[in-house]
XYZ file of C-alpha atoms in Angstrom:
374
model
C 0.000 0.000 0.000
C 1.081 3.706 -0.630
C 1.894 6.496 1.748
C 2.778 10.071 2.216
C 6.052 10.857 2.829
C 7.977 14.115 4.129
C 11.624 14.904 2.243
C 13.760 17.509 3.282
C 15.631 19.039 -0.543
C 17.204 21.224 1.656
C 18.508 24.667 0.015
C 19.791 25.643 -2.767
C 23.413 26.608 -0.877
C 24.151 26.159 3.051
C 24.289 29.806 3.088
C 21.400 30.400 0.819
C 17.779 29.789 1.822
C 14.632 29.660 -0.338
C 12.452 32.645 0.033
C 9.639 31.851 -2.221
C 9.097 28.713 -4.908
C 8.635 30.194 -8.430
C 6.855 26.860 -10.118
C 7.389 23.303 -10.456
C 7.330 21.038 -13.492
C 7.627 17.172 -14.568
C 9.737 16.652 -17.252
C 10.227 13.512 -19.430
C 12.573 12.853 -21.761
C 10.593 10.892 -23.843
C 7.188 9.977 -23.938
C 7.952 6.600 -22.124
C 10.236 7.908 -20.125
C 9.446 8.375 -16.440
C 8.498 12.029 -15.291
C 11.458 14.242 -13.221
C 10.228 16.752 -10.818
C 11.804 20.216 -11.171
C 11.100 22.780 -8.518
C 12.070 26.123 -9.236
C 12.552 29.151 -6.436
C 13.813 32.265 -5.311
C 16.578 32.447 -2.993
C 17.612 34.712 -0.388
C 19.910 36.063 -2.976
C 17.687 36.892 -5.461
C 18.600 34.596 -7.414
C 16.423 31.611 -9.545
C 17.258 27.900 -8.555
C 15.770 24.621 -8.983
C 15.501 21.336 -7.313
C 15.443 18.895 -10.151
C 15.575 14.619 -10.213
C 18.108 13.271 -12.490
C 16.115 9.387 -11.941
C 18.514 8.619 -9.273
C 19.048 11.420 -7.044
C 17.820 15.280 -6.360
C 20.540 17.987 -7.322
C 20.147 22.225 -6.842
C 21.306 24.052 -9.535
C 21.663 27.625 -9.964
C 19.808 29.160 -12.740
C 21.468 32.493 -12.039
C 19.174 35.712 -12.881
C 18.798 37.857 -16.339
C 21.765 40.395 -16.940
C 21.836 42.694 -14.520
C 18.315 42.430 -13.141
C 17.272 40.604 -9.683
C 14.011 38.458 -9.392
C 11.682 39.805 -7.486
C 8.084 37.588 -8.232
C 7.387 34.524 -9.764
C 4.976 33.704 -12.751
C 4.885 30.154 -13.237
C 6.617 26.839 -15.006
C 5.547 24.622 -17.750
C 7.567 22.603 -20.087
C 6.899 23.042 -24.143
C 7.229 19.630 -26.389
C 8.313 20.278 -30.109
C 5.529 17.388 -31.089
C 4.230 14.533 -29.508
C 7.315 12.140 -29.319
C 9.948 15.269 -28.367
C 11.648 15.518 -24.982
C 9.863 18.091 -23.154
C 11.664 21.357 -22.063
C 11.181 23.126 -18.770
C 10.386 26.963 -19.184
C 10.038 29.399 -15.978
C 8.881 32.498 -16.168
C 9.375 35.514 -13.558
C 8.800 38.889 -13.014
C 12.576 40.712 -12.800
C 12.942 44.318 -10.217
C 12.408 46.127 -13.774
C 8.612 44.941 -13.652
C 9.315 43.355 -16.945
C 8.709 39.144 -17.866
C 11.936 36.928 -18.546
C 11.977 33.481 -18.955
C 14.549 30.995 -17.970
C 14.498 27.909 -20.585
C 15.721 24.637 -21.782
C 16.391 24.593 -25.337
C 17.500 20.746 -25.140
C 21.265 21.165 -24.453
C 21.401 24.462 -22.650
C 19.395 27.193 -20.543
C 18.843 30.352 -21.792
C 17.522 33.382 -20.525
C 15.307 35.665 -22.607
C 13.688 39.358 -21.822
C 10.227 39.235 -22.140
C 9.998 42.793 -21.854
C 6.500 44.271 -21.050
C 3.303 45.279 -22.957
C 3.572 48.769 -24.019
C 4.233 52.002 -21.819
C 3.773 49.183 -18.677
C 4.962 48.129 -16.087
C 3.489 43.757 -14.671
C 2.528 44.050 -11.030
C 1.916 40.461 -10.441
C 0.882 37.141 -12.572
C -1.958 35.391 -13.165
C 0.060 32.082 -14.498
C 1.651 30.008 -17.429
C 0.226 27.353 -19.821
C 0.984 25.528 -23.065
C -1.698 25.349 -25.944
C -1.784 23.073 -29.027
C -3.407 23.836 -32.212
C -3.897 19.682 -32.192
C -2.217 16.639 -30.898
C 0.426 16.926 -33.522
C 1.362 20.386 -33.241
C 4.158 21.974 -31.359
C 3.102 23.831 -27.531
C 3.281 27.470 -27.315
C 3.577 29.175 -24.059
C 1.195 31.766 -22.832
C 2.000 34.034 -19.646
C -0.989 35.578 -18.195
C 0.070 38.526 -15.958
C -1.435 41.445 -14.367
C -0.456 45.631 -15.369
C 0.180 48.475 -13.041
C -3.140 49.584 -14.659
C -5.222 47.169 -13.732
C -5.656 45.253 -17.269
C -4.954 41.682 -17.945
C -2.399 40.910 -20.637
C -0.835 37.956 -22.383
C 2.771 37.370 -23.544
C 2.501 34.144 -26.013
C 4.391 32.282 -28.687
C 2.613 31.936 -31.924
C 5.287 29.253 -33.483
C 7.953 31.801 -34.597
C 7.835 34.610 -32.636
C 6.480 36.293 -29.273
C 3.525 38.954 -28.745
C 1.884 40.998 -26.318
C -2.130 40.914 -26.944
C -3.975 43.178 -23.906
C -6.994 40.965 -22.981
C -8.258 44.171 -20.927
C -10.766 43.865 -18.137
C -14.515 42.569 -17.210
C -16.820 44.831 -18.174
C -17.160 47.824 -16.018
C -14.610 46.464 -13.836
C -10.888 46.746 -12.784
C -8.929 43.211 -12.071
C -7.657 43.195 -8.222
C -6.134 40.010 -7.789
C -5.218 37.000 -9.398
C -6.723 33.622 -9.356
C -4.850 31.030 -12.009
C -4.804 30.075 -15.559
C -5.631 26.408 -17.418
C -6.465 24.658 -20.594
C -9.742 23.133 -21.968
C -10.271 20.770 -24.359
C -13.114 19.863 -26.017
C -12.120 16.136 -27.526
C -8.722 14.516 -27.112
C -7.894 15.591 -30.781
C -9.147 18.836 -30.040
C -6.983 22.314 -30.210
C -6.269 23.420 -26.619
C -8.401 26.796 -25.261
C -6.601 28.807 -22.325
C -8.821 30.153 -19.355
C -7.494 32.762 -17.155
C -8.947 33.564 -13.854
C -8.929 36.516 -12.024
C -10.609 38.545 -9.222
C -12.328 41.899 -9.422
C -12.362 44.881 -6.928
C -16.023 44.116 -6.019
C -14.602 40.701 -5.068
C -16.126 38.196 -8.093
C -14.530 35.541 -9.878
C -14.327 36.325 -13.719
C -12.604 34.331 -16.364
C -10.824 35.530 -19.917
C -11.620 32.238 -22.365
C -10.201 31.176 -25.738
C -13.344 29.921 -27.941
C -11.506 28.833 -30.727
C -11.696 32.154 -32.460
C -12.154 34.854 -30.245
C -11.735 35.959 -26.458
C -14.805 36.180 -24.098
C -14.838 38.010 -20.498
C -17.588 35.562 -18.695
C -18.278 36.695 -14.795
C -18.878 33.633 -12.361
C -19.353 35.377 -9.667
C -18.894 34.414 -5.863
C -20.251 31.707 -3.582
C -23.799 32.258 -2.253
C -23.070 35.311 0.973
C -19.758 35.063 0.571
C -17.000 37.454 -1.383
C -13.782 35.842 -2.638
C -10.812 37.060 -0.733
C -7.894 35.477 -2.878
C -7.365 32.627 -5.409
C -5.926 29.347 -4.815
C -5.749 27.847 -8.264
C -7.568 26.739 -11.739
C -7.536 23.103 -13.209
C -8.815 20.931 -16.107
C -10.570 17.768 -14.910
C -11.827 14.980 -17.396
C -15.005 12.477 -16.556
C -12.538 9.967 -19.127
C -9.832 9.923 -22.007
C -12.805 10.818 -24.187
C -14.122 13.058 -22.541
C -14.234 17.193 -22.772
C -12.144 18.452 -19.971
C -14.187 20.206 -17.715
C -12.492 24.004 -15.564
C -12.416 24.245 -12.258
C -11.273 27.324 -10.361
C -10.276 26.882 -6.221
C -11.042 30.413 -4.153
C -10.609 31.454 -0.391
C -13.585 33.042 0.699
C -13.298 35.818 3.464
C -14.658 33.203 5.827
C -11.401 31.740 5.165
C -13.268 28.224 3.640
C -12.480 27.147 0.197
C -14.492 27.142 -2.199
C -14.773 25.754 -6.161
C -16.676 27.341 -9.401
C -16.719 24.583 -11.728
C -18.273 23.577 -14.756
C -20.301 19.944 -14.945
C -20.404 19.867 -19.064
C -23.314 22.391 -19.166
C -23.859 24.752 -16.205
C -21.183 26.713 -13.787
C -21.916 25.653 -10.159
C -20.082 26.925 -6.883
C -19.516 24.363 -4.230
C -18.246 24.779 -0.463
C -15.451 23.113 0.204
C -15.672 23.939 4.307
C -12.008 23.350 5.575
C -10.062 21.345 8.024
C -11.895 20.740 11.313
C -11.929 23.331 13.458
C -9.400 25.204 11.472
C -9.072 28.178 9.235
C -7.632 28.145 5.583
C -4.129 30.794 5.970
C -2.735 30.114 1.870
C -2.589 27.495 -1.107
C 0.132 25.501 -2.045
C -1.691 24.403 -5.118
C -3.779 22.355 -7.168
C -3.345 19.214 -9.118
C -5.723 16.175 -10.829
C -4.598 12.869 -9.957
C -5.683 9.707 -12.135
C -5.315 5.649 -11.151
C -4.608 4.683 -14.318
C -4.645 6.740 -18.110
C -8.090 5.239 -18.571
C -9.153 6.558 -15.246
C -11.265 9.958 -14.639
C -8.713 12.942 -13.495
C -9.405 12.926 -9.406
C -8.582 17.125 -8.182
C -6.393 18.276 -5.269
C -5.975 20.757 -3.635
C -3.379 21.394 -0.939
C -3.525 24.381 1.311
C -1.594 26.040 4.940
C -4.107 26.135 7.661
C -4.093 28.758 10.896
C -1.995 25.460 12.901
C 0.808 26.382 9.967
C 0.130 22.037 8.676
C -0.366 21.160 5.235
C -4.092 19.821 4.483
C -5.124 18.456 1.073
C -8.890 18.579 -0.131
C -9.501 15.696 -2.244
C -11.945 13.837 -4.610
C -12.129 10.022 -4.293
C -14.593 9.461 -7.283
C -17.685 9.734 -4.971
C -17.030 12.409 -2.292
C -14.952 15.215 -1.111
C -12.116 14.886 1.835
C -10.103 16.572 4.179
C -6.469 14.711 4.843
C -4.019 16.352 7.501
C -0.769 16.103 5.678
C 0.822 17.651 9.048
C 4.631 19.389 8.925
C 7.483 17.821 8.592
C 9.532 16.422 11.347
C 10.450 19.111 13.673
C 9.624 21.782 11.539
C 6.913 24.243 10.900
C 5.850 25.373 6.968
C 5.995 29.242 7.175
C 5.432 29.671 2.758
C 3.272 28.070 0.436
C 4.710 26.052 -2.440
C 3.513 24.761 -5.407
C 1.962 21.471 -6.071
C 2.412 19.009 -9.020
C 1.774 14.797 -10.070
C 4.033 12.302 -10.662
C 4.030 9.022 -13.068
C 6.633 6.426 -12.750
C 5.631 5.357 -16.709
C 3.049 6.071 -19.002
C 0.285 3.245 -17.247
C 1.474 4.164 -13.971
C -0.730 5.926 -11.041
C 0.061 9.603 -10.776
C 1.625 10.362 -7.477
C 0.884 14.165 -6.198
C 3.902 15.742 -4.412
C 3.113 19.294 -2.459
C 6.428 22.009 -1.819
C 6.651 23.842 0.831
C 9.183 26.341 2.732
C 9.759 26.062 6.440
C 10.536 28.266 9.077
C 14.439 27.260 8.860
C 13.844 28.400 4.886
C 14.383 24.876 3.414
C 12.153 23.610 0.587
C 10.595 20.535 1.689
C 8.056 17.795 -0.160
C 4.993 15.869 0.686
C 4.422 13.330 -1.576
C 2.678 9.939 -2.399
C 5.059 6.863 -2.720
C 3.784 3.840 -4.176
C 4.392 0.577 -2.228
């Protein structure tokens, strides 16, 4: 039988702590190959690093920072395949102490770091998130970075195949954009083009989302949970009933009654549901989401890891027939004083995904909660 299990990756120097994760990743080399964790962060020094699996062991490595700049906010990791049988490539994107996007990338044989730059007469106050669309299954994955401006708009820095472009997706009708929420994909059919959905949070405190039909952008407002305004986001995924099946959005919120709480669509209405929290506790931050599946034939099973008021890890999860709360606790001796970031795990294609939550604890060490099969 499985269990959780707490690992210590340490820092990325014994004089250099982590100060904030900056996205995490699986990477395979090739499509049977088993999947690599990297976990990219911020250090103390200002500096981007990741925690990476080679298949036999966990190395830091320093990813340095663009020339002359320090990185001050994170965006978000993905990795981008050149076509279906291609070796995937790790991108991570951050926001430098210029207020403009780089991205620090894997062409194959070396990292590279590239200025993003910034829409326009702009300066990016914070991000919204990263994915990868395909035009089909065939195709190539282009990146889009979803970030917020100093004026309020939403904006999107993507790759169209041979070069990049700004495109301002502007706001909700009527409304500024105050916070973030996250960003995912939806497809329709398996051999379907991929459609990004960004989600963000108003000033009057309602969930809107920025969608990709296929040929044009829509601004769709979702609004809150029955009585109660949305305080902050916790994070957007794509679930899917089966491997036939249209994927299906889901966005995670914290309401101001510090309870979580999930807009998502059933395949022909939006609902909001209450997630409640951990007994007798309050929800303090998100680590992040992630779907889990048994098997590749199996439906996609959501996640959701958060840092209650006891500063202990908790995971919300769906078993196929019901919602529950799991104390993932701290790790030994320690307490978690930062979120992390949250990602799955397969051994080889047929394989069980395995979710594995970061965190950062008090001593500033990046530490792991994850699933290990028996």
């Amino acid at each position: 039988m499985g269990a959780w299990q707490w690992s210590d990756q340490a820092s990325p120097t014994p004089t250099v702590g982590v100060r904030a994760t900056a996205g995490a990743v699986t990477m395979k080399d090739d499509p049977q190959a088993v999947q690599r964790p990297y976990a990219f962060v911020r250090g103390y020094d200002s500096r981007l690093h990741v925690n990476w699996w080679d298949g036999k062991a966990w190395h830091w490595s320093d990813q340095g920072t663009p020339n002359g700049r320090t990185i001050s906010e994170k965006v978000g990791a993905i990795t981008v395949q050149d076509g279906p049988q291609a070796q995937q490539r790790p991108y991570a994107f951050v926001i430098a102490d210029d207020s403009k996007l780089y991205v620090n990338w894997w062409d194959g044989a070396a990292w590279h770091w590239s200025d993003q730059g910034a829409p326009n007469g702009r300066s990016i106050r914070e991000a919204v998130g990263v994915v990868s669309v395909r035009d089909d299954p065939n195709a190539k994955q282009r990146p889009y970075a979803f970030v917020i401006t100093d004026d309020s708009r939403l904006w999107v820095n993507w790759w169209d195949g041979s070069s990049w472009h700004w495109a301002d997706q502007g706001t909700p009708p009527s409304h500024t954009i105050s916070r973030p929420l996250g960003v995912t994909t939806m497809k329709d059919t398996p051999n379907s083009f991929t459609r990004p959905y960004a989600f963000v949070i108003t000033e009057d405190s309602r969930v809107w989302v920025n969608w990709w039909d296929g040929s044009s952008w829509h601004w769709a407002d979702q609004g809150a949970p029955s009585g109660q305004p949305v305080r902050k986001g916790v994070g957007a995924i794509s679930v899917q009933n089966d491997p036939n099946a249209a994927e299906r959005p889901y966005a995670f919120v914290e309401g101001y009654d510090s309870r979580l709480y999930v807009n998502w669509w059933d395949g022909s209405k939006w609902n909001w549901s209450d997630q409640g929290a951990p007994s007798g506790r309050f929800i303090l931050d998100s680590v992040g989401v992630v779907t889990m599946k048994d098997d590749p034939n199996a439906f996609t099973r959501p996640y959701v890891f958060v840092i209650a008021d006891d500063s202990k890890l908790y995971v919300n999860w769906w078993d196929g027939a019901a919602w529950h709360w799991a104390a993932q606790n701290t790790p030994p001796g320690r307490v978690i004083e930062r979120p992390g970031e949250a990602i799955t795990m397969q051994d080889n294609p047929s394989a069980t995904q395995r979710p594995y939550a970061f965190v950062i604890t008090d001593d500033s060490d990046l530490w792991v909660n994850w699933w290990s099969l028996p």
